[in-house]
PDB file of C-alpha atoms in Angstrom:
ATOM      1  CA  MET A 189     114.501  62.015  98.962  1.00  0.00           C
ATOM      2  CA  TYR A 190     113.443  65.643  98.914  1.00  0.00           C
ATOM      3  CA  THR A 191     110.269  67.557  98.254  1.00  0.00           C
ATOM      4  CA  ILE A 192     110.814  70.653  96.122  1.00  0.00           C
ATOM      5  CA  SER A 193     110.935  72.880  99.206  1.00  0.00           C
ATOM      6  CA  LYS A 194     113.473  70.638 100.944  1.00  0.00           C
ATOM      7  CA  LEU A 195     115.558  70.427  97.774  1.00  0.00           C
ATOM      8  CA  ALA A 196     115.529  74.208  97.441  1.00  0.00           C
ATOM      9  CA  LYS A 197     116.513  74.630 101.080  1.00  0.00           C
ATOM     10  CA  ALA A 198     119.304  72.037 100.836  1.00  0.00           C
ATOM     11  CA  ALA A 199     120.690  73.789  97.740  1.00  0.00           C
ATOM     12  CA  ASN A 200     120.187  77.253  99.250  1.00  0.00           C
ATOM     13  CA  VAL A 201     117.991  78.407  96.364  1.00  0.00           C
ATOM     14  CA  GLY A 202     114.336  79.325  95.998  1.00  0.00           C
ATOM     15  CA  ILE A 203     111.609  76.961  94.867  1.00  0.00           C
ATOM     16  CA  GLU A 204     111.177  79.095  91.739  1.00  0.00           C
ATOM     17  CA  THR A 205     114.840  78.485  90.903  1.00  0.00           C
ATOM     18  CA  ILE A 206     114.203  74.725  90.926  1.00  0.00           C
ATOM     19  CA  ARG A 207     111.152  75.205  88.699  1.00  0.00           C
ATOM     20  CA  PHE A 208     113.134  77.486  86.393  1.00  0.00           C
ATOM     21  CA  TYR A 209     115.877  74.868  86.004  1.00  0.00           C
ATOM     22  CA  GLU A 210     113.188  72.307  85.189  1.00  0.00           C
ATOM     23  CA  ARG A 211     111.664  74.565  82.526  1.00  0.00           C
ATOM     24  CA  LYS A 212     115.109  75.156  81.020  1.00  0.00           C
ATOM     25  CA  GLY A 213     115.806  71.427  80.893  1.00  0.00           C
ATOM     26  CA  LEU A 214     118.684  71.618  83.347  1.00  0.00           C
ATOM     27  CA  LEU A 215     116.903  69.526  85.953  1.00  0.00           C
ATOM     28  CA  GLU A 216     114.527  66.657  85.363  1.00  0.00           C
ATOM     29  CA  GLN A 217     111.145  67.045  87.005  1.00  0.00           C
ATOM     30  CA  PRO A 218     110.177  63.873  88.859  1.00  0.00           C
ATOM     31  CA  ILE A 219     106.857  62.248  88.055  1.00  0.00           C
ATOM     32  CA  LYS A 220     104.153  63.366  90.453  1.00  0.00           C
ATOM     33  CA  PRO A 221     102.565  60.454  92.286  1.00  0.00           C
ATOM     34  CA  ILE A 222      98.793  60.184  92.357  1.00  0.00           C
ATOM     35  CA  GLN A 223      98.868  61.208  95.988  1.00  0.00           C
ATOM     36  CA  GLY A 224     101.583  63.273  97.543  1.00  0.00           C
ATOM     37  CA  TYR A 225     104.467  65.364  96.324  1.00  0.00           C
ATOM     38  CA  ARG A 226     107.175  64.893  93.738  1.00  0.00           C
ATOM     39  CA  GLN A 227     110.290  63.391  95.251  1.00  0.00           C
ATOM     40  CA  TYR A 228     113.741  64.605  94.213  1.00  0.00           C
ATOM     41  CA  THR A 229     116.835  62.452  94.633  1.00  0.00           C
ATOM     42  CA  GLU A 230     120.339  63.173  95.917  1.00  0.00           C
ATOM     43  CA  GLN A 231     121.337  63.308  92.251  1.00  0.00           C
ATOM     44  CA  ALA A 232     118.936  66.228  91.760  1.00  0.00           C
ATOM     45  CA  LEU A 233     120.554  68.033  94.695  1.00  0.00           C
ATOM     46  CA  SER A 234     124.011  67.382  93.232  1.00  0.00           C
ATOM     47  CA  ARG A 235     122.871  68.755  89.890  1.00  0.00           C
ATOM     48  CA  VAL A 236     121.449  71.954  91.421  1.00  0.00           C
ATOM     49  CA  LEU A 237     124.669  72.459  93.379  1.00  0.00           C
ATOM     50  CA  PHE A 238     126.671  71.870  90.171  1.00  0.00           C
ATOM     51  CA  ILE A 239     124.577  74.486  88.352  1.00  0.00           C
ATOM     52  CA  LYS A 240     125.024  77.040  91.129  1.00  0.00           C
ATOM     53  CA  ARG A 241     128.784  76.426  91.286  1.00  0.00           C
ATOM     54  CA  ALA A 242     129.108  76.769  87.515  1.00  0.00           C
ATOM     55  CA  GLN A 243     127.098  80.012  87.635  1.00  0.00           C
ATOM     56  CA  TYR A 244     129.401  81.284  90.364  1.00  0.00           C
ATOM     57  CA  LEU A 245     132.345  80.573  88.065  1.00  0.00           C
ATOM     58  CA  GLY A 246     130.703  82.723  85.390  1.00  0.00           C
ATOM     59  CA  PHE A 247     129.129  80.124  83.127  1.00  0.00           C
ATOM     60  CA  THR A 248     125.793  81.027  81.565  1.00  0.00           C
ATOM     61  CA  LEU A 249     122.871  78.620  81.756  1.00  0.00           C
ATOM     62  CA  ALA A 250     123.417  77.719  78.091  1.00  0.00           C
ATOM     63  CA  GLU A 251     127.054  76.924  78.836  1.00  0.00           C
ATOM     64  CA  ILE A 252     126.037  74.940  81.911  1.00  0.00           C
ATOM     65  CA  SER A 253     123.635  72.955  79.761  1.00  0.00           C
ATOM     66  CA  SER A 254     126.562  72.141  77.479  1.00  0.00           C
ATOM     67  CA  LEU A 255     128.690  71.163  80.466  1.00  0.00           C
ATOM     68  CA  LEU A 256     125.966  68.829  81.684  1.00  0.00           C
ATOM     69  CA  ILE A 257     125.761  67.217  78.255  1.00  0.00           C
ATOM     70  CA  LEU A 258     129.559  67.011  78.062  1.00  0.00           C
ATOM     71  CA  SER A 259     129.801  65.453  81.522  1.00  0.00           C
ATOM     72  CA  ALA A 260     129.206  62.095  79.821  1.00  0.00           C
ATOM     73  CA  SER A 261     131.844  63.000  77.238  1.00  0.00           C
ATOM     74  CA  ASN A 262     135.611  63.145  77.360  1.00  0.00           C
ATOM     75  CA  CYS A 263     137.589  65.740  79.263  1.00  0.00           C
ATOM     76  CA  GLU A 264     138.966  67.352  76.093  1.00  0.00           C
ATOM     77  CA  ASP A 265     135.505  68.644  75.104  1.00  0.00           C
ATOM     78  CA  VAL A 266     134.933  70.094  78.571  1.00  0.00           C
ATOM     79  CA  GLN A 267     138.400  71.618  78.535  1.00  0.00           C
ATOM     80  CA  GLN A 268     137.662  73.340  75.226  1.00  0.00           C
ATOM     81  CA  LEU A 269     134.501  74.934  76.646  1.00  0.00           C
ATOM     82  CA  ALA A 270     136.391  76.017  79.773  1.00  0.00           C
ATOM     83  CA  GLU A 271     139.180  77.537  77.654  1.00  0.00           C
ATOM     84  CA  GLN A 272     136.620  79.526  75.662  1.00  0.00           C
ATOM     85  CA  LYS A 273     135.128  80.826  78.920  1.00  0.00           C
ATOM     86  CA  LEU A 274     138.584  81.676  80.213  1.00  0.00           C
ATOM     87  CA  ALA A 275     139.285  83.753  77.091  1.00  0.00           C
ATOM     88  CA  VAL A 276     136.037  85.694  77.625  1.00  0.00           C
ATOM     89  CA  ILE A 277     136.942  86.318  81.270  1.00  0.00           C
ATOM     90  CA  GLU A 278     140.442  87.494  80.326  1.00  0.00           C
ATOM     91  CA  ASP A 279     138.928  89.948  77.816  1.00  0.00           C
ATOM     92  CA  LYS A 280     136.581  91.277  80.494  1.00  0.00           C
ATOM     93  CA  LEU A 281     139.465  91.628  82.936  1.00  0.00           C
ATOM     94  CA  ARG A 282     141.454  93.669  80.394  1.00  0.00           C
ATOM     95  CA  ASP A 283     138.424  95.891  79.837  1.00  0.00           C
ATOM     96  CA  LEU A 284     137.930  96.322  83.585  1.00  0.00           C
ATOM     97  CA  LEU A 285     141.596  97.193  84.119  1.00  0.00           C
ATOM     98  CA  ASN A 286     141.383  99.791  81.341  1.00  0.00           C
ATOM     99  CA  LEU A 287     138.243 101.203  82.951  1.00  0.00           C
ATOM    100  CA  LYS A 288     139.982 101.291  86.334  1.00  0.00           C
ATOM    101  CA  ASP A 289     142.969 103.161  84.874  1.00  0.00           C
ATOM    102  CA  SER A 290     140.633 105.683  83.261  1.00  0.00           C
ATOM    103  CA  LEU A 291     138.715 106.241  86.493  1.00  0.00           C
ATOM    104  CA  VAL A 292     141.893 106.592  88.552  1.00  0.00           C
ATOM    105  CA  SER A 293     143.072 109.251  86.112  1.00  0.00           C
ATOM    106  CA  LEU A 294     139.733 111.074  86.166  1.00  0.00           C
ATOM    107  CA  VAL A 295     139.551 111.040  89.965  1.00  0.00           C
ATOM    108  CA  SER A 296     143.076 112.433  90.072  1.00  0.00           C
ATOM    109  CA  ASP A 297     142.061 115.134  87.586  1.00  0.00           C
ATOM    110  CA  CYS A 298     139.133 116.023  89.853  1.00  0.00           C
ATOM    111  CA  LYS A 299     141.330 116.256  92.930  1.00  0.00           C
ATOM    112  CA  ASN A 300     143.710 118.574  91.081  1.00  0.00           C
ATOM    113  CA  ASN A 301     140.961 120.606  89.440  1.00  0.00           C
ATOM    114  CA  PRO A 302     141.337 124.309  90.267  1.00  0.00           C
ATOM    115  CA  SER A 303     137.888 125.106  88.885  1.00  0.00           C
ATOM    116  CA  ASP A 304     134.790 124.290  90.864  1.00  0.00           C
ATOM    117  CA  LYS A 305     132.590 124.940  87.849  1.00  0.00           C
ATOM    118  CA  GLU A 306     133.925 122.388  85.386  1.00  0.00           C
ATOM    119  CA  CYS A 307     134.255 118.772  86.460  1.00  0.00           C
ATOM    120  CA  PRO A 308     136.819 116.721  84.503  1.00  0.00           C
ATOM    121  CA  ILE A 309     134.730 113.563  84.878  1.00  0.00           C
ATOM    122  CA  ILE A 310     131.626 115.211  83.396  1.00  0.00           C
ATOM    123  CA  ARG A 311     133.716 116.816  80.677  1.00  0.00           C
ATOM    124  CA  SER A 312     135.204 113.425  79.716  1.00  0.00           C
ATOM    125  CA  LEU A 313     131.736 111.890  79.367  1.00  0.00           C
ATOM    126  CA  GLN A 314     130.449 114.566  76.996  1.00  0.00           C
ATOM    127  CA  PRO A 315     130.686 113.930  73.246  1.00  0.00           C
TER     128      PRO A 315
END
């Protein structure tokens, strides 16, 4: 059993993160005893670690909420959500690669710029 501070430390997050997850409905807040502190279970720690891992993989809190709901469901539903996320990530990667290509070209233009007065990067940003 964990107090909120021990749970936060075990999950390597702040106490406010635990409270935030509770407010968002991602983590159930234990009942506070008449005397003493709320006690969180190992299951609560597992859930916080699941949330952090899913965030690391790029899932939003809304998507994580769906994953938590789907965890009692079949794998096909979870797979569908993961495939949607994968499509979003692939779109972002394409955009980032296009941005990289543009920047590589602009940096090259700067290096080969004979004029010190007109920067190709600034010129490309102007309407």
